[in-house]
Coordinates of C-alpha atoms in Angstrom, one line a residue:
X781 CA 204.7 7.7 -60.3
X782 CA 203.8 5.5 -57.4
X783 CA 200.4 3.7 -58.3
X784 CA 197.1 4.1 -56.1
X785 CA 195.9 1.0 -53.7
X786 CA 193.1 0.5 -56.7
X787 CA 195.9 0.8 -59.4
X788 CA 197.6 -2.2 -57.3
X789 CA 194.9 -4.4 -56.4
X790 CA 193.2 -4.2 -60.0
X791 CA 197.4 -5.8 -61.5
X792 CA 197.7 -7.8 -58.3
X793 CA 194.8 -8.7 -57.2
X794 CA 194.5 -10.2 -53.7
X795 CA 198.5 -10.6 -53.7
X796 CA 198.6 -6.3 -53.8
X797 CA 200.1 -5.1 -50.5
X798 CA 197.8 -1.7 -49.8
X799 CA 199.7 0.8 -47.3
X800 CA 197.9 1.3 -44.3
X801 CA 195.3 4.7 -44.7
X802 CA 195.0 4.4 -40.6
X803 CA 196.9 7.9 -38.7
X804 CA 199.3 5.4 -35.8
X805 CA 197.8 5.6 -32.5
X806 CA 199.0 8.5 -30.7
X807 CA 201.2 7.3 -27.6
X808 CA 201.2 9.6 -24.6
X809 CA 204.1 8.5 -22.6
X810 CA 203.3 10.7 -20.0
X811 CA 200.4 8.2 -19.4
X812 CA 202.8 5.7 -18.1
X813 CA 203.5 5.2 -14.7
X814 CA 206.5 3.2 -13.3
X815 CA 206.1 1.7 -9.1
X816 CA 208.5 4.3 -8.1
X817 CA 206.4 7.3 -9.2
X818 CA 202.8 5.8 -8.3
X819 CA 204.7 5.6 -4.9
X820 CA 205.8 9.1 -4.7
X821 CA 202.4 10.0 -6.2
X822 CA 200.7 8.3 -3.0
X823 CA 203.1 9.5 -0.5
X824 CA 202.7 13.0 -1.5
X825 CA 199.1 12.6 -0.9
X826 CA 199.6 11.6 2.8
X827 CA 202.0 13.8 3.7
X828 CA 199.4 16.7 2.1
X829 CA 196.7 14.6 4.5
X830 CA 198.7 14.4 7.8
X831 CA 199.7 18.1 7.9
X832 CA 195.9 18.7 6.9
X833 CA 195.4 17.2 9.7
X834 CA 197.6 18.9 11.9
X835 CA 196.6 22.0 11.3
X836 CA 192.8 21.1 12.3
X837 CA 193.5 19.8 15.2
X838 CA 196.2 22.9 16.4
X839 CA 193.0 25.3 14.8
X840 CA 190.0 23.0 17.3
X841 CA 191.8 22.2 20.4
X842 CA 195.1 24.7 20.3
X843 CA 193.0 27.9 19.1
X844 CA 189.5 27.6 18.8
X845 CA 188.0 25.9 21.9
X846 CA 190.7 27.4 24.0
X847 CA 189.5 30.9 22.7
X848 CA 185.7 29.2 23.8
X849 CA 187.2 29.0 27.5
X850 CA 186.6 32.9 27.2
X851 CA 183.1 33.0 26.9
X852 CA 182.4 30.4 30.0
X853 CA 184.2 32.2 33.0
X854 CA 186.9 29.6 32.1
X855 CA 185.6 27.0 31.6
X856 CA 187.1 24.4 29.5
X857 CA 185.1 22.4 26.7
X858 CA 184.0 19.1 27.5
X859 CA 185.7 18.2 24.3
X860 CA 189.0 19.1 25.4
X861 CA 188.6 17.1 28.4
X862 CA 190.6 14.0 28.3
X863 CA 189.4 12.9 31.4
X864 CA 185.8 13.5 31.1
X865 CA 183.4 15.3 32.7
X866 CA 180.7 14.8 35.5
X867 CA 176.9 15.9 35.4
X868 CA 178.1 18.7 37.7
X869 CA 180.6 20.3 35.8
X870 CA 177.9 20.1 32.4
X871 CA 175.4 22.3 34.5
X872 CA 177.8 24.4 35.7
X873 CA 179.4 25.4 32.5
X874 CA 175.4 25.6 31.2
X875 CA 175.2 28.5 33.2
X876 CA 178.3 30.0 33.0
X877 CA 177.4 30.4 28.5
X878 CA 174.8 31.6 26.7
X879 CA 172.8 31.2 24.5
X880 CA 175.2 32.6 21.6
X881 CA 178.3 30.9 23.8
X882 CA 176.7 27.6 22.9
X883 CA 175.2 28.4 19.6
X884 CA 179.2 29.2 19.0
X885 CA 180.1 26.2 20.0
X886 CA 177.3 24.0 18.1
X887 CA 179.0 25.5 15.4
X888 CA 182.6 24.6 16.2
X889 CA 181.4 20.9 15.8
X890 CA 179.6 21.4 12.6
X891 CA 182.3 23.0 11.5
X892 CA 186.0 22.2 12.5
X893 CA 185.4 19.5 15.3
X894 CA 183.6 17.5 11.8
X895 CA 186.2 18.3 9.3
X896 CA 189.3 16.9 11.5
X897 CA 187.8 13.8 12.4
X898 CA 187.2 13.0 9.2
X899 CA 190.4 14.5 7.6
X900 CA 192.6 12.4 10.0
X901 CA 190.6 9.3 9.5
X902 CA 190.8 9.5 5.6
X903 CA 194.8 10.3 6.2
X904 CA 195.4 7.5 8.4
X905 CA 193.9 5.2 7.0
X906 CA 196.3 6.3 3.6
X907 CA 198.6 6.3 5.8
X908 CA 198.6 2.8 7.1
X909 CA 198.0 1.5 3.7
X910 CA 200.5 3.3 1.8
X911 CA 203.3 1.7 4.3
X912 CA 201.7 -2.0 5.5
X913 CA 201.8 -4.6 3.3
X914 CA 200.4 -7.3 5.7
X915 CA 196.2 -7.2 4.8
X916 CA 195.6 -8.1 8.6
X917 CA 197.8 -5.6 10.3
X918 CA 196.6 -3.0 7.5
X919 CA 193.0 -3.6 8.8
X920 CA 194.1 -3.3 12.7
X921 CA 195.7 0.1 12.3
X922 CA 192.7 1.3 10.1
X923 CA 190.3 -0.1 13.2
X924 CA 191.6 2.6 15.6
X925 CA 191.4 6.3 13.2
X926 CA 187.7 4.4 11.9
X927 CA 186.8 4.3 15.6
X928 CA 187.8 7.8 16.3
X929 CA 186.1 9.4 13.1
X930 CA 182.8 8.2 14.5
X931 CA 183.5 8.1 18.0
X932 CA 184.0 11.8 17.3
X933 CA 181.4 12.8 15.4
X934 CA 178.7 10.9 17.6
X935 CA 180.7 12.6 20.5
X936 CA 180.0 16.5 19.2
X937 CA 176.2 15.6 18.6
X938 CA 176.3 14.5 22.7
X939 CA 177.6 17.1 24.0
X940 CA 175.3 19.7 22.3
X941 CA 172.7 17.8 23.0
X942 CA 173.5 17.7 27.3
X943 CA 175.0 21.5 27.2
X944 CA 171.8 22.7 25.8
X945 CA 169.8 21.3 29.4
X946 CA 169.4 23.2 31.9
X947 CA 169.3 20.2 33.8
X948 CA 171.0 17.8 32.2
X949 CA 170.1 14.2 31.9
X950 CA 172.8 12.3 34.0
X951 CA 172.6 9.0 31.1
X952 CA 172.7 11.3 28.6
X953 CA 176.3 13.4 30.9
X954 CA 177.6 10.3 30.9
X955 CA 177.8 9.4 27.1
X956 CA 179.2 12.5 26.3
X957 CA 181.4 11.8 28.7
X958 CA 182.7 8.7 27.8
X959 CA 182.3 9.4 24.3
X960 CA 184.6 12.1 24.8
X961 CA 187.3 10.3 26.3
X962 CA 187.1 6.7 23.9
X963 CA 187.9 9.5 21.8
X964 CA 190.9 11.3 22.6
X965 CA 192.5 7.1 23.4
X966 CA 191.6 6.2 20.0
X967 CA 193.0 9.1 18.9
X968 CA 196.2 8.1 20.5
X969 CA 196.2 4.6 19.4
X970 CA 195.5 6.0 15.8
X971 CA 198.7 8.0 16.1
X972 CA 200.4 5.3 18.0
X973 CA 199.2 3.2 15.1
X974 CA 200.8 5.5 12.0
X975 CA 204.0 5.7 13.8
X976 CA 203.9 2.0 14.1
X977 CA 203.1 2.2 9.9
X978 CA 205.7 4.5 8.8
X979 CA 208.3 2.6 10.2
X980 CA 207.1 -0.5 8.6
X981 CA 207.3 0.7 5.7
X982 CA 210.8 2.2 6.2
X983 CA 212.2 -1.3 6.9
X984 CA 210.7 -2.6 4.2
X985 CA 212.0 0.3 1.6
X986 CA 215.4 -0.6 3.4
X987 CA 215.0 -4.1 2.6
X988 CA 213.9 -4.0 -1.0
X989 CA 217.6 -1.9 -1.4
X990 CA 219.5 -4.1 0.0
X991 CA 217.9 -7.0 -2.0
X992 CA 218.4 -4.3 -5.4
X993 CA 222.5 -4.7 -4.3

């Protein structure tokens, strides 16, 4: 019959070997991820963000803002005018839209018009971060989507402000127009930066596989 720990200590003193009564630690093998698994999870998040950004772009620019022309006698919304707009155009658009139509545009700016630049900017930060290793280049490619989000949100407010006035201020219209043009430029630069980031990421993967071969 096996002796108890107390009996072992009584017989052998300090030299007694007492078995541990503590339960072994629980090891969850699923909590340990390899670098490849972590990279794969990061890519899934990036893909989801890119898909969401594309959907919001389609919903905002190709669907919702395009449908708004039905409430403005066919005049395009300022957000869609890549080349900007003049004071006369804003005044004409104000006259073509009633209060409900302008309220609808303001609501679009507060919903899809806010979600799109935020989700796009965040997704592009992840896209660049997961594909570009060099810190200086990564920050350079991050600049465009960050600036795009800020400019686009500011532009939403500026457009709503000038459309609310029967006689818009020329300076405010110039600001809204400049923000709109700048937003499109930054959007295109962000797309180009994303393509470059993906290219660099693929080249890095090819070089890594070649070094292991």
